[in-house]
Amino acid sequence: MTLTAARGRARQARKPRQARQATGWRPPATAYGLGLAAAGVAAAWTVHRLFPAVPLLTAAVVLGIVAAHLPGARGLVRGVCRAGLSFAGKRLMRLGIVLLGLKLSLDDVLGLGWATVAMVLGVVAATFCGTWWLGRRMGLPGDQPLLIATGYSICGASAIGAVSEVSDSDERDVATSVALVTLCGTLAIAVLPLLQHPLGLDDAAFGRWVGASVHDVGQVVATAQTAGPAALGDAVLVKLVRVALLAPLVAALATAVRVRARGARATGTEADGSEAEGTRAAEPRAVGARAEGARAVGARAEGATRRRPPLVPLFVLGFLAMTALRSTGVLATAALDAAATAQELLLAAALFGLGSAVHLPSLSRTGARVAALGLCAWVVIAGASYGGVLLTT
Protein backbone atom coordinates (compact mmCIF):
# COMPACT_ATOMS: atom_id res chain seq x y z
CA MET A 1 0.00 0.00 0.00
CA THR A 2 1.39 3.40 -0.99
CA LEU A 3 1.71 6.26 1.47
CA THR A 4 -0.93 8.27 -0.42
CA ALA A 5 -3.47 5.44 -0.19
CA ALA A 6 -2.83 4.98 3.53
CA ARG A 7 -3.39 8.67 4.17
CA GLY A 8 -6.65 8.52 2.15
CA ARG A 9 -7.95 5.64 4.24
CA ALA A 10 -7.06 7.45 7.45
CA ARG A 11 -8.99 10.50 6.27
CA GLN A 12 -12.03 8.32 5.46
CA ALA A 13 -11.87 6.72 8.91
CA ARG A 14 -11.84 10.14 10.58
CA LYS A 15 -14.89 11.44 8.68
CA PRO A 16 -17.62 9.78 10.82
CA ARG A 17 -15.98 11.01 14.03
CA GLN A 18 -15.64 14.52 12.63
CA ALA A 19 -19.27 14.42 11.47
CA ARG A 20 -20.41 13.39 14.94
CA GLN A 21 -18.37 16.17 16.50
CA ALA A 22 -19.85 18.69 14.07
CA THR A 23 -23.39 17.50 14.77
CA GLY A 24 -22.97 17.77 18.55
CA TRP A 25 -24.89 16.11 21.35
CA ARG A 26 -28.55 15.44 20.75
CA PRO A 27 -31.09 15.07 23.58
CA PRO A 28 -33.10 11.84 23.87
CA ALA A 29 -36.24 11.56 21.76
CA THR A 30 -38.42 11.87 24.86
CA ALA A 31 -36.78 15.03 26.22
CA TYR A 32 -38.94 17.53 24.34
CA GLY A 33 -42.20 15.85 25.29
CA LEU A 34 -41.20 15.48 28.93
CA GLY A 35 -40.26 19.16 29.00
CA LEU A 36 -43.67 20.07 27.62
CA ALA A 37 -45.33 17.80 30.20
CA ALA A 38 -43.37 19.55 32.97
CA ALA A 39 -44.54 22.92 31.65
CA GLY A 40 -48.10 21.57 31.59
CA VAL A 41 -47.82 20.45 35.23
CA ALA A 42 -46.52 23.89 36.22
CA ALA A 43 -49.45 25.53 34.45
CA ALA A 44 -51.92 23.10 36.07
CA TRP A 45 -50.41 23.82 39.49
CA THR A 46 -50.84 27.54 38.87
CA VAL A 47 -54.49 27.03 37.94
CA HIS A 48 -55.02 24.97 41.08
CA ARG A 49 -53.42 27.63 43.26
CA LEU A 50 -55.53 30.38 41.73
CA PHE A 51 -58.73 28.30 41.82
CA PRO A 52 -58.42 25.74 44.65
CA ALA A 53 -61.77 24.14 43.71
CA VAL A 54 -60.12 22.88 40.49
CA PRO A 55 -58.05 19.75 41.30
CA LEU A 56 -54.51 19.62 39.96
CA LEU A 57 -55.14 16.42 38.00
CA THR A 58 -58.27 17.80 36.36
CA ALA A 59 -56.43 20.93 35.29
CA ALA A 60 -53.61 18.78 33.86
CA VAL A 61 -56.00 16.77 31.66
CA VAL A 62 -57.77 19.88 30.39
CA LEU A 63 -54.51 21.66 29.60
CA GLY A 64 -53.27 18.59 27.73
CA ILE A 65 -56.40 18.62 25.57
CA VAL A 66 -56.00 22.36 24.97
CA ALA A 67 -52.35 21.95 23.96
CA ALA A 68 -53.31 19.28 21.43
CA HIS A 69 -55.63 21.71 19.66
CA LEU A 70 -53.92 25.10 19.93
CA PRO A 71 -52.58 26.18 16.50
CA GLY A 72 -49.16 27.02 17.90
CA ALA A 73 -48.68 23.94 20.10
CA ARG A 74 -50.51 21.37 17.99
CA GLY A 75 -47.55 20.74 15.71
CA LEU A 76 -45.23 20.14 18.67
CA VAL A 77 -47.70 17.81 20.41
CA ARG A 78 -48.15 15.67 17.32
CA GLY A 79 -44.53 15.87 16.19
CA VAL A 80 -41.31 16.19 18.13
CA CYS A 81 -43.01 16.01 21.56
CA ARG A 82 -45.17 12.95 20.87
CA ALA A 83 -42.64 10.37 22.10
CA GLY A 84 -42.06 12.15 25.41
CA LEU A 85 -45.77 12.73 26.00
CA SER A 86 -46.51 9.06 25.38
CA PHE A 87 -43.69 8.16 27.77
CA ALA A 88 -45.27 10.39 30.41
CA GLY A 89 -48.70 8.87 29.86
CA LYS A 90 -47.39 5.35 30.41
CA ARG A 91 -44.18 5.25 32.45
CA LEU A 92 -44.83 8.18 34.76
CA MET A 93 -48.34 6.87 35.30
CA ARG A 94 -46.84 3.59 36.59
CA LEU A 95 -44.59 5.42 39.04
CA GLY A 96 -47.52 7.47 40.28
CA ILE A 97 -49.57 4.33 40.86
CA VAL A 98 -46.72 2.77 42.84
CA LEU A 99 -46.55 5.81 45.13
CA LEU A 100 -50.33 5.76 45.45
CA GLY A 101 -49.89 2.63 47.58
CA LEU A 102 -48.37 4.77 50.33
CA LYS A 103 -51.78 6.34 50.96
CA LEU A 104 -53.27 3.03 52.08
CA SER A 105 -52.60 0.92 55.17
CA LEU A 106 -54.18 -2.29 56.39
CA ASP A 107 -55.13 -0.66 59.70
CA ASP A 108 -57.20 1.95 57.87
CA VAL A 109 -59.09 -0.73 55.94
CA LEU A 110 -59.80 -2.80 59.04
CA GLY A 111 -60.92 0.29 60.94
CA LEU A 112 -63.83 0.77 58.53
CA GLY A 113 -65.45 -2.51 59.52
CA TRP A 114 -66.33 -5.50 57.37
CA ALA A 115 -69.80 -4.18 56.53
CA THR A 116 -68.36 -1.07 54.85
CA VAL A 117 -65.69 -3.12 53.05
CA ALA A 118 -68.39 -5.49 51.75
CA MET A 119 -70.43 -2.48 50.61
CA VAL A 120 -67.47 -1.12 48.64
CA LEU A 121 -66.88 -4.51 47.02
CA GLY A 122 -70.51 -4.69 45.94
CA VAL A 123 -70.50 -1.16 44.53
CA VAL A 124 -67.28 -1.76 42.58
CA ALA A 125 -68.54 -5.06 41.14
CA ALA A 126 -71.92 -3.60 40.13
CA THR A 127 -70.38 -0.50 38.55
CA PHE A 128 -67.63 -2.37 36.69
CA CYS A 129 -69.83 -5.13 35.27
CA GLY A 130 -72.77 -2.85 34.49
CA THR A 131 -70.71 -0.17 32.75
CA TRP A 132 -68.67 -2.70 30.73
CA TRP A 133 -71.81 -4.54 29.59
CA LEU A 134 -73.63 -1.33 28.69
CA GLY A 135 -70.64 0.06 26.78
CA ARG A 136 -70.41 -3.06 24.65
CA ARG A 137 -74.17 -2.98 24.00
CA MET A 138 -73.85 0.64 22.88
CA GLY A 139 -71.13 -0.34 20.42
CA LEU A 140 -68.29 1.80 21.74
CA PRO A 141 -65.06 1.04 19.86
CA GLY A 142 -61.91 -0.67 21.09
CA ASP A 143 -61.29 -0.96 24.81
CA GLN A 144 -63.38 2.08 25.73
CA PRO A 145 -66.07 0.06 27.59
CA LEU A 146 -63.41 -1.73 29.66
CA LEU A 147 -61.44 1.42 30.42
CA ILE A 148 -64.47 3.55 31.32
CA ALA A 149 -65.81 0.79 33.56
CA THR A 150 -62.46 0.60 35.32
CA GLY A 151 -62.17 4.34 35.80
CA TYR A 152 -65.65 4.68 37.24
CA SER A 153 -65.46 1.69 39.56
CA ILE A 154 -61.89 1.97 40.95
CA CYS A 155 -59.96 5.24 40.96
CA GLY A 156 -60.42 7.25 37.80
CA ALA A 157 -57.52 7.98 35.49
CA SER A 158 -54.99 6.03 37.58
CA ALA A 159 -56.99 2.82 37.15
CA ILE A 160 -57.45 3.47 33.43
CA GLY A 161 -53.69 3.85 33.03
CA ALA A 162 -53.01 0.65 34.95
CA VAL A 163 -55.52 -1.45 33.02
CA SER A 164 -54.44 -0.04 29.65
CA GLU A 165 -50.94 -1.38 30.33
CA VAL A 166 -52.07 -5.00 30.55
CA SER A 167 -54.75 -4.74 27.84
CA ASP A 168 -52.40 -2.94 25.41
CA SER A 169 -55.15 -0.43 24.67
CA ASP A 170 -54.98 2.15 21.92
CA GLU A 171 -53.77 5.53 23.16
CA ARG A 172 -56.85 7.28 21.77
CA ASP A 173 -59.17 4.95 23.69
CA VAL A 174 -57.20 5.68 26.85
CA ALA A 175 -57.35 9.43 26.28
CA THR A 176 -61.09 9.39 25.57
CA SER A 177 -61.81 7.35 28.69
CA VAL A 178 -59.65 9.60 30.87
CA ALA A 179 -61.37 12.71 29.52
CA LEU A 180 -64.84 11.30 30.25
CA VAL A 181 -64.05 10.05 33.75
CA THR A 182 -62.28 13.29 34.64
CA LEU A 183 -65.21 15.37 33.39
CA CYS A 184 -67.78 13.38 35.37
CA GLY A 185 -65.63 13.41 38.49
CA THR A 186 -65.25 17.16 38.21
CA LEU A 187 -69.02 17.62 37.89
CA ALA A 188 -69.44 15.54 41.05
CA ILE A 189 -67.55 18.21 43.02
CA ALA A 190 -70.36 20.65 42.28
CA VAL A 191 -73.37 18.31 42.22
CA LEU A 192 -72.96 15.91 45.16
CA PRO A 193 -72.75 18.52 47.97
CA LEU A 194 -76.11 19.88 46.81
CA LEU A 195 -77.68 16.44 47.33
CA GLN A 196 -76.46 15.79 50.89
CA HIS A 197 -79.43 17.25 52.78
CA PRO A 198 -82.16 16.30 50.27
CA LEU A 199 -80.96 12.67 50.56
CA GLY A 200 -80.93 12.87 54.36
CA LEU A 201 -77.24 12.09 54.87
CA ASP A 202 -75.29 13.25 57.90
CA ASP A 203 -71.66 14.29 57.49
CA ALA A 204 -70.13 10.83 58.05
CA ALA A 205 -72.63 9.10 55.75
CA PHE A 206 -72.10 11.76 53.10
CA GLY A 207 -68.36 11.16 53.29
CA ARG A 208 -68.81 7.41 52.76
CA TRP A 209 -71.13 8.08 49.84
CA VAL A 210 -68.59 10.39 48.22
CA GLY A 211 -65.74 7.93 48.79
CA ALA A 212 -67.72 5.10 47.21
CA SER A 213 -69.01 7.03 44.19
CA VAL A 214 -66.47 9.69 43.11
CA HIS A 215 -63.66 8.54 40.85
CA ASP A 216 -60.33 10.23 41.58
CA VAL A 217 -58.80 10.66 45.04
CA GLY A 218 -58.34 14.40 44.52
CA GLN A 219 -61.96 14.77 43.43
CA VAL A 220 -63.07 12.84 46.52
CA VAL A 221 -61.17 15.27 48.76
CA ALA A 222 -62.56 18.31 46.95
CA THR A 223 -66.14 16.99 47.22
CA ALA A 224 -66.10 15.67 50.80
CA GLN A 225 -64.34 18.63 52.40
CA THR A 226 -67.50 20.71 51.85
CA ALA A 227 -69.14 18.74 54.71
CA GLY A 228 -66.30 19.06 57.21
CA PRO A 229 -63.44 16.93 58.59
CA ALA A 230 -65.63 13.98 59.62
CA ALA A 231 -66.95 13.58 56.10
CA LEU A 232 -63.47 14.03 54.64
CA GLY A 233 -61.91 11.32 56.82
CA ASP A 234 -64.55 8.69 56.01
CA ALA A 235 -64.51 9.62 52.32
CA VAL A 236 -60.77 9.14 51.97
CA LEU A 237 -60.80 5.79 53.81
CA VAL A 238 -63.63 4.39 51.69
CA LYS A 239 -61.93 5.67 48.55
CA LEU A 240 -58.66 3.98 49.47
CA VAL A 241 -60.47 0.67 49.88
CA ARG A 242 -61.56 1.08 46.26
CA VAL A 243 -57.96 1.87 45.32
CA ALA A 244 -56.84 -1.37 46.99
CA LEU A 245 -59.02 -3.30 44.52
CA LEU A 246 -56.85 -2.07 41.64
CA ALA A 247 -54.26 -4.81 42.13
CA PRO A 248 -56.63 -7.83 41.94
CA LEU A 249 -58.49 -6.27 39.01
CA VAL A 250 -55.28 -5.79 37.00
CA ALA A 251 -54.14 -9.33 37.84
CA ALA A 252 -57.48 -10.75 36.69
CA LEU A 253 -57.34 -8.83 33.41
CA ALA A 254 -53.75 -9.91 32.81
CA THR A 255 -54.86 -13.52 33.23
CA ALA A 256 -57.72 -12.97 30.77
CA VAL A 257 -55.33 -11.49 28.20
CA ARG A 258 -53.01 -14.48 28.48
CA VAL A 259 -55.88 -16.94 28.08
CA ARG A 260 -57.23 -15.05 25.07
CA ALA A 261 -53.80 -14.96 23.42
CA ARG A 262 -53.40 -18.70 24.00
CA GLY A 263 -56.82 -19.35 22.47
CA ALA A 264 -56.05 -17.17 19.44
CA ARG A 265 -52.83 -19.09 18.87
CA ALA A 266 -54.64 -22.42 19.03
CA THR A 267 -57.34 -21.20 16.62
CA GLY A 268 -54.80 -19.94 14.14
CA THR A 269 -52.94 -23.27 14.18
CA GLU A 270 -56.11 -25.26 13.60
CA ALA A 271 -57.17 -22.99 10.79
CA ASP A 272 -53.84 -23.49 9.12
CA GLY A 273 -54.16 -27.24 9.09
CA SER A 274 -57.84 -27.56 8.20
CA GLU A 275 -57.84 -24.96 5.44
CA ALA A 276 -54.82 -26.45 3.76
CA GLU A 277 -56.01 -30.06 3.85
CA GLY A 278 -59.66 -29.50 2.98
CA THR A 279 -59.34 -27.90 -0.48
CA ARG A 280 -55.79 -28.56 -1.66
CA ALA A 281 -56.78 -30.74 -4.61
CA ALA A 282 -59.67 -28.64 -5.92
CA GLU A 283 -58.47 -25.08 -5.43
CA PRO A 284 -54.70 -24.88 -5.12
CA ARG A 285 -54.51 -21.08 -5.37
CA ALA A 286 -57.32 -20.48 -2.91
CA VAL A 287 -55.80 -22.99 -0.54
CA GLY A 288 -52.46 -21.26 -0.71
CA ALA A 289 -54.06 -17.89 0.02
CA ARG A 290 -56.08 -19.26 2.92
CA ALA A 291 -53.08 -21.11 4.31
CA GLU A 292 -51.05 -17.91 4.07
CA GLY A 293 -53.79 -16.04 5.93
CA ALA A 294 -53.94 -18.74 8.57
CA ARG A 295 -50.19 -18.60 9.01
CA ALA A 296 -50.50 -14.84 9.50
CA VAL A 297 -53.17 -15.38 12.15
CA GLY A 298 -50.93 -17.91 13.85
CA ALA A 299 -48.00 -15.54 13.71
CA ARG A 300 -50.03 -12.73 15.26
CA ALA A 301 -51.29 -15.04 17.97
CA GLU A 302 -47.77 -16.27 18.65
CA GLY A 303 -46.56 -12.68 18.89
CA ALA A 304 -49.38 -11.86 21.29
CA THR A 305 -48.41 -14.86 23.39
CA ARG A 306 -44.80 -13.74 23.51
CA ARG A 307 -45.92 -10.25 24.54
CA ARG A 308 -48.41 -11.46 27.12
CA PRO A 309 -48.21 -9.53 30.37
CA PRO A 310 -47.27 -11.13 33.67
CA LEU A 311 -50.07 -12.21 35.97
CA VAL A 312 -49.21 -9.34 38.31
CA PRO A 313 -47.43 -6.44 36.54
CA LEU A 314 -44.37 -4.98 38.21
CA PHE A 315 -45.98 -1.63 39.00
CA VAL A 316 -48.87 -3.42 40.76
CA LEU A 317 -46.35 -5.33 42.87
CA GLY A 318 -44.79 -1.96 43.66
CA PHE A 319 -48.19 -0.62 44.70
CA LEU A 320 -48.68 -3.58 47.07
CA ALA A 321 -45.15 -3.20 48.43
CA MET A 322 -45.77 0.48 49.20
CA THR A 323 -49.02 -0.42 50.96
CA ALA A 324 -47.19 -3.00 53.07
CA LEU A 325 -44.46 -0.46 53.85
CA ARG A 326 -47.04 2.12 54.93
CA SER A 327 -48.71 -0.51 57.15
CA THR A 328 -45.49 -1.05 59.12
CA GLY A 329 -45.59 2.53 60.41
CA VAL A 330 -41.85 3.06 59.91
CA LEU A 331 -42.24 6.00 57.53
CA ALA A 332 -42.21 9.47 58.99
CA THR A 333 -44.94 11.95 58.21
CA ALA A 334 -42.50 14.11 56.25
CA ALA A 335 -41.60 11.17 54.01
CA LEU A 336 -45.27 10.38 53.38
CA ASP A 337 -46.00 14.01 52.54
CA ALA A 338 -43.08 14.13 50.10
CA ALA A 339 -44.24 10.89 48.46
CA ALA A 340 -47.79 12.25 48.17
CA THR A 341 -46.50 15.38 46.44
CA ALA A 342 -44.33 13.35 44.05
CA GLN A 343 -47.25 11.02 43.32
CA GLU A 344 -49.55 13.91 42.44
CA LEU A 345 -46.95 15.56 40.20
CA LEU A 346 -46.22 12.29 38.39
CA LEU A 347 -49.91 11.62 37.80
CA ALA A 348 -50.40 15.21 36.64
CA ALA A 349 -47.61 14.81 34.06
CA ALA A 350 -49.10 11.49 32.94
CA LEU A 351 -52.59 12.97 32.60
CA PHE A 352 -51.23 15.93 30.64
CA GLY A 353 -49.66 13.41 28.26
CA LEU A 354 -52.90 11.44 27.97
CA GLY A 355 -54.93 14.62 27.49
CA SER A 356 -52.64 15.65 24.63
CA ALA A 357 -53.65 12.46 22.80
CA VAL A 358 -57.33 13.47 22.74
CA HIS A 359 -58.49 14.35 19.22
CA LEU A 360 -61.80 16.18 19.52
CA PRO A 361 -62.92 15.66 15.88
CA SER A 362 -62.49 11.90 16.30
CA LEU A 363 -64.12 12.02 19.72
CA SER A 364 -67.16 13.76 18.26
CA ARG A 365 -67.98 10.71 16.16
CA THR A 366 -68.67 8.65 19.28
CA GLY A 367 -69.16 11.56 21.65
CA ALA A 368 -72.91 11.08 22.12
CA ARG A 369 -72.54 7.40 22.98
CA VAL A 370 -69.59 8.04 25.27
CA ALA A 371 -71.48 10.79 27.09
CA ALA A 372 -74.55 8.56 27.42
CA LEU A 373 -72.45 5.76 28.88
CA GLY A 374 -70.79 8.18 31.31
CA LEU A 375 -74.17 9.47 32.49
CA CYS A 376 -75.59 5.96 32.94
CA ALA A 377 -72.48 4.77 34.80
CA TRP A 378 -72.65 7.85 37.03
CA VAL A 379 -76.26 7.01 37.94
CA VAL A 380 -75.32 3.38 38.61
CA ILE A 381 -72.42 4.09 40.94
CA ALA A 382 -74.19 6.95 42.76
CA GLY A 383 -77.33 4.85 43.28
CA ALA A 384 -75.48 1.71 44.34
CA SER A 385 -73.28 3.71 46.73
CA TYR A 386 -76.25 5.50 48.26
CA GLY A 387 -78.06 2.21 48.84
CA GLY A 388 -74.91 0.69 50.33
CA VAL A 389 -74.43 3.61 52.72
CA LEU A 390 -78.05 3.34 53.93
CA LEU A 391 -77.65 -0.39 54.54
CA THR A 392 -74.41 0.00 56.52
CA THR A 393 -75.29 3.10 58.57
CSV table of C-alpha atoms in Angstrom, one decimal, residues 41-275:
chain,number,residue,atom,x,y,z
A,41,VAL,CA,-47.8,20.4,35.2
A,42,ALA,CA,-46.5,23.9,36.2
A,43,ALA,CA,-49.5,25.5,34.4
A,44,ALA,CA,-51.9,23.1,36.1
A,45,TRP,CA,-50.4,23.8,39.5
A,46,THR,CA,-50.8,27.5,38.9
A,47,VAL,CA,-54.5,27.0,37.9
A,48,HIS,CA,-55.0,25.0,41.1
A,49,ARG,CA,-53.4,27.6,43.3
A,50,LEU,CA,-55.5,30.4,41.7
A,51,PHE,CA,-58.7,28.3,41.8
A,52,PRO,CA,-58.4,25.7,44.7
A,53,ALA,CA,-61.8,24.1,43.7
A,54,VAL,CA,-60.1,22.9,40.5
A,55,PRO,CA,-58.0,19.8,41.3
A,56,LEU,CA,-54.5,19.6,40.0
A,57,LEU,CA,-55.1,16.4,38.0
A,58,THR,CA,-58.3,17.8,36.4
A,59,ALA,CA,-56.4,20.9,35.3
A,60,ALA,CA,-53.6,18.8,33.9
A,61,VAL,CA,-56.0,16.8,31.7
A,62,VAL,CA,-57.8,19.9,30.4
A,63,LEU,CA,-54.5,21.7,29.6
A,64,GLY,CA,-53.3,18.6,27.7
A,65,ILE,CA,-56.4,18.6,25.6
A,66,VAL,CA,-56.0,22.4,25.0
A,67,ALA,CA,-52.4,21.9,24.0
A,68,ALA,CA,-53.3,19.3,21.4
A,69,HIS,CA,-55.6,21.7,19.7
A,70,LEU,CA,-53.9,25.1,19.9
A,71,PRO,CA,-52.6,26.2,16.5
A,72,GLY,CA,-49.2,27.0,17.9
A,73,ALA,CA,-48.7,23.9,20.1
A,74,ARG,CA,-50.5,21.4,18.0
A,75,GLY,CA,-47.5,20.7,15.7
A,76,LEU,CA,-45.2,20.1,18.7
A,77,VAL,CA,-47.7,17.8,20.4
A,78,ARG,CA,-48.2,15.7,17.3
A,79,GLY,CA,-44.5,15.9,16.2
A,80,VAL,CA,-41.3,16.2,18.1
A,81,CYS,CA,-43.0,16.0,21.6
A,82,ARG,CA,-45.2,13.0,20.9
A,83,ALA,CA,-42.6,10.4,22.1
A,84,GLY,CA,-42.1,12.1,25.4
A,85,LEU,CA,-45.8,12.7,26.0
A,86,SER,CA,-46.5,9.1,25.4
A,87,PHE,CA,-43.7,8.2,27.8
A,88,ALA,CA,-45.3,10.4,30.4
A,89,GLY,CA,-48.7,8.9,29.9
A,90,LYS,CA,-47.4,5.3,30.4
A,91,ARG,CA,-44.2,5.3,32.4
A,92,LEU,CA,-44.8,8.2,34.8
A,93,MET,CA,-48.3,6.9,35.3
A,94,ARG,CA,-46.8,3.6,36.6
A,95,LEU,CA,-44.6,5.4,39.0
A,96,GLY,CA,-47.5,7.5,40.3
A,97,ILE,CA,-49.6,4.3,40.9
A,98,VAL,CA,-46.7,2.8,42.8
A,99,LEU,CA,-46.5,5.8,45.1
A,100,LEU,CA,-50.3,5.8,45.4
A,101,GLY,CA,-49.9,2.6,47.6
A,102,LEU,CA,-48.4,4.8,50.3
A,103,LYS,CA,-51.8,6.3,51.0
A,104,LEU,CA,-53.3,3.0,52.1
A,105,SER,CA,-52.6,0.9,55.2
A,106,LEU,CA,-54.2,-2.3,56.4
A,107,ASP,CA,-55.1,-0.7,59.7
A,108,ASP,CA,-57.2,2.0,57.9
A,109,VAL,CA,-59.1,-0.7,55.9
A,110,LEU,CA,-59.8,-2.8,59.0
A,111,GLY,CA,-60.9,0.3,60.9
A,112,LEU,CA,-63.8,0.8,58.5
A,113,GLY,CA,-65.4,-2.5,59.5
A,114,TRP,CA,-66.3,-5.5,57.4
A,115,ALA,CA,-69.8,-4.2,56.5
A,116,THR,CA,-68.4,-1.1,54.8
A,117,VAL,CA,-65.7,-3.1,53.0
A,118,ALA,CA,-68.4,-5.5,51.7
A,119,MET,CA,-70.4,-2.5,50.6
A,120,VAL,CA,-67.5,-1.1,48.6
A,121,LEU,CA,-66.9,-4.5,47.0
A,122,GLY,CA,-70.5,-4.7,45.9
A,123,VAL,CA,-70.5,-1.2,44.5
A,124,VAL,CA,-67.3,-1.8,42.6
A,125,ALA,CA,-68.5,-5.1,41.1
A,126,ALA,CA,-71.9,-3.6,40.1
A,127,THR,CA,-70.4,-0.5,38.5
A,128,PHE,CA,-67.6,-2.4,36.7
A,129,CYS,CA,-69.8,-5.1,35.3
A,130,GLY,CA,-72.8,-2.8,34.5
A,131,THR,CA,-70.7,-0.2,32.7
A,132,TRP,CA,-68.7,-2.7,30.7
A,133,TRP,CA,-71.8,-4.5,29.6
A,134,LEU,CA,-73.6,-1.3,28.7
A,135,GLY,CA,-70.6,0.1,26.8
A,136,ARG,CA,-70.4,-3.1,24.7
A,137,ARG,CA,-74.2,-3.0,24.0
A,138,MET,CA,-73.9,0.6,22.9
A,139,GLY,CA,-71.1,-0.3,20.4
A,140,LEU,CA,-68.3,1.8,21.7
A,141,PRO,CA,-65.1,1.0,19.9
A,142,GLY,CA,-61.9,-0.7,21.1
A,143,ASP,CA,-61.3,-1.0,24.8
A,144,GLN,CA,-63.4,2.1,25.7
A,145,PRO,CA,-66.1,0.1,27.6
A,146,LEU,CA,-63.4,-1.7,29.7
A,147,LEU,CA,-61.4,1.4,30.4
A,148,ILE,CA,-64.5,3.5,31.3
A,149,ALA,CA,-65.8,0.8,33.6
A,150,THR,CA,-62.5,0.6,35.3
A,151,GLY,CA,-62.2,4.3,35.8
A,152,TYR,CA,-65.7,4.7,37.2
A,153,SER,CA,-65.5,1.7,39.6
A,154,ILE,CA,-61.9,2.0,40.9
A,155,CYS,CA,-60.0,5.2,41.0
A,156,GLY,CA,-60.4,7.2,37.8
A,157,ALA,CA,-57.5,8.0,35.5
A,158,SER,CA,-55.0,6.0,37.6
A,159,ALA,CA,-57.0,2.8,37.1
A,160,ILE,CA,-57.4,3.5,33.4
A,161,GLY,CA,-53.7,3.8,33.0
A,162,ALA,CA,-53.0,0.6,35.0
A,163,VAL,CA,-55.5,-1.5,33.0
A,164,SER,CA,-54.4,0.0,29.7
A,165,GLU,CA,-50.9,-1.4,30.3
A,166,VAL,CA,-52.1,-5.0,30.5
A,167,SER,CA,-54.8,-4.7,27.8
A,168,ASP,CA,-52.4,-2.9,25.4
A,169,SER,CA,-55.2,-0.4,24.7
A,170,ASP,CA,-55.0,2.2,21.9
A,171,GLU,CA,-53.8,5.5,23.2
A,172,ARG,CA,-56.8,7.3,21.8
A,173,ASP,CA,-59.2,4.9,23.7
A,174,VAL,CA,-57.2,5.7,26.9
A,175,ALA,CA,-57.3,9.4,26.3
A,176,THR,CA,-61.1,9.4,25.6
A,177,SER,CA,-61.8,7.3,28.7
A,178,VAL,CA,-59.6,9.6,30.9
A,179,ALA,CA,-61.4,12.7,29.5
A,180,LEU,CA,-64.8,11.3,30.2
A,181,VAL,CA,-64.0,10.0,33.7
A,182,THR,CA,-62.3,13.3,34.6
A,183,LEU,CA,-65.2,15.4,33.4
A,184,CYS,CA,-67.8,13.4,35.4
A,185,GLY,CA,-65.6,13.4,38.5
A,186,THR,CA,-65.2,17.2,38.2
A,187,LEU,CA,-69.0,17.6,37.9
A,188,ALA,CA,-69.4,15.5,41.1
A,189,ILE,CA,-67.5,18.2,43.0
A,190,ALA,CA,-70.4,20.7,42.3
A,191,VAL,CA,-73.4,18.3,42.2
A,192,LEU,CA,-73.0,15.9,45.2
A,193,PRO,CA,-72.8,18.5,48.0
A,194,LEU,CA,-76.1,19.9,46.8
A,195,LEU,CA,-77.7,16.4,47.3
A,196,GLN,CA,-76.5,15.8,50.9
A,197,HIS,CA,-79.4,17.3,52.8
A,198,PRO,CA,-82.2,16.3,50.3
A,199,LEU,CA,-81.0,12.7,50.6
A,200,GLY,CA,-80.9,12.9,54.4
A,201,LEU,CA,-77.2,12.1,54.9
A,202,ASP,CA,-75.3,13.2,57.9
A,203,ASP,CA,-71.7,14.3,57.5
A,204,ALA,CA,-70.1,10.8,58.0
A,205,ALA,CA,-72.6,9.1,55.7
A,206,PHE,CA,-72.1,11.8,53.1
A,207,GLY,CA,-68.4,11.2,53.3
A,208,ARG,CA,-68.8,7.4,52.8
A,209,TRP,CA,-71.1,8.1,49.8
A,210,VAL,CA,-68.6,10.4,48.2
A,211,GLY,CA,-65.7,7.9,48.8
A,212,ALA,CA,-67.7,5.1,47.2
A,213,SER,CA,-69.0,7.0,44.2
A,214,VAL,CA,-66.5,9.7,43.1
A,215,HIS,CA,-63.7,8.5,40.9
A,216,ASP,CA,-60.3,10.2,41.6
A,217,VAL,CA,-58.8,10.7,45.0
A,218,GLY,CA,-58.3,14.4,44.5
A,219,GLN,CA,-62.0,14.8,43.4
A,220,VAL,CA,-63.1,12.8,46.5
A,221,VAL,CA,-61.2,15.3,48.8
A,222,ALA,CA,-62.6,18.3,46.9
A,223,THR,CA,-66.1,17.0,47.2
A,224,ALA,CA,-66.1,15.7,50.8
A,225,GLN,CA,-64.3,18.6,52.4
A,226,THR,CA,-67.5,20.7,51.8
A,227,ALA,CA,-69.1,18.7,54.7
A,228,GLY,CA,-66.3,19.1,57.2
A,229,PRO,CA,-63.4,16.9,58.6
A,230,ALA,CA,-65.6,14.0,59.6
A,231,ALA,CA,-66.9,13.6,56.1
A,232,LEU,CA,-63.5,14.0,54.6
A,233,GLY,CA,-61.9,11.3,56.8
A,234,ASP,CA,-64.5,8.7,56.0
A,235,ALA,CA,-64.5,9.6,52.3
A,236,VAL,CA,-60.8,9.1,52.0
A,237,LEU,CA,-60.8,5.8,53.8
A,238,VAL,CA,-63.6,4.4,51.7
A,239,LYS,CA,-61.9,5.7,48.6
A,240,LEU,CA,-58.7,4.0,49.5
A,241,VAL,CA,-60.5,0.7,49.9
A,242,ARG,CA,-61.6,1.1,46.3
A,243,VAL,CA,-58.0,1.9,45.3
A,244,ALA,CA,-56.8,-1.4,47.0
A,245,LEU,CA,-59.0,-3.3,44.5
A,246,LEU,CA,-56.9,-2.1,41.6
A,247,ALA,CA,-54.3,-4.8,42.1
A,248,PRO,CA,-56.6,-7.8,41.9
A,249,LEU,CA,-58.5,-6.3,39.0
A,250,VAL,CA,-55.3,-5.8,37.0
A,251,ALA,CA,-54.1,-9.3,37.8
A,252,ALA,CA,-57.5,-10.8,36.7
A,253,LEU,CA,-57.3,-8.8,33.4
A,254,ALA,CA,-53.7,-9.9,32.8
A,255,THR,CA,-54.9,-13.5,33.2
A,256,ALA,CA,-57.7,-13.0,30.8
A,257,VAL,CA,-55.3,-11.5,28.2
A,258,ARG,CA,-53.0,-14.5,28.5
A,259,VAL,CA,-55.9,-16.9,28.1
A,260,ARG,CA,-57.2,-15.1,25.1
A,261,ALA,CA,-53.8,-15.0,23.4
A,262,ARG,CA,-53.4,-18.7,24.0
A,263,GLY,CA,-56.8,-19.4,22.5
A,264,ALA,CA,-56.1,-17.2,19.4
A,265,ARG,CA,-52.8,-19.1,18.9
A,266,ALA,CA,-54.6,-22.4,19.0
A,267,THR,CA,-57.3,-21.2,16.6
A,268,GLY,CA,-54.8,-19.9,14.1
A,269,THR,CA,-52.9,-23.3,14.2
A,270,GLU,CA,-56.1,-25.3,13.6
A,271,ALA,CA,-57.2,-23.0,10.8
A,272,ASP,CA,-53.8,-23.5,9.1
A,273,GLY,CA,-54.2,-27.2,9.1
A,274,SER,CA,-57.8,-27.6,8.2
A,275,GLU,CA,-57.8,-25.0,5.4
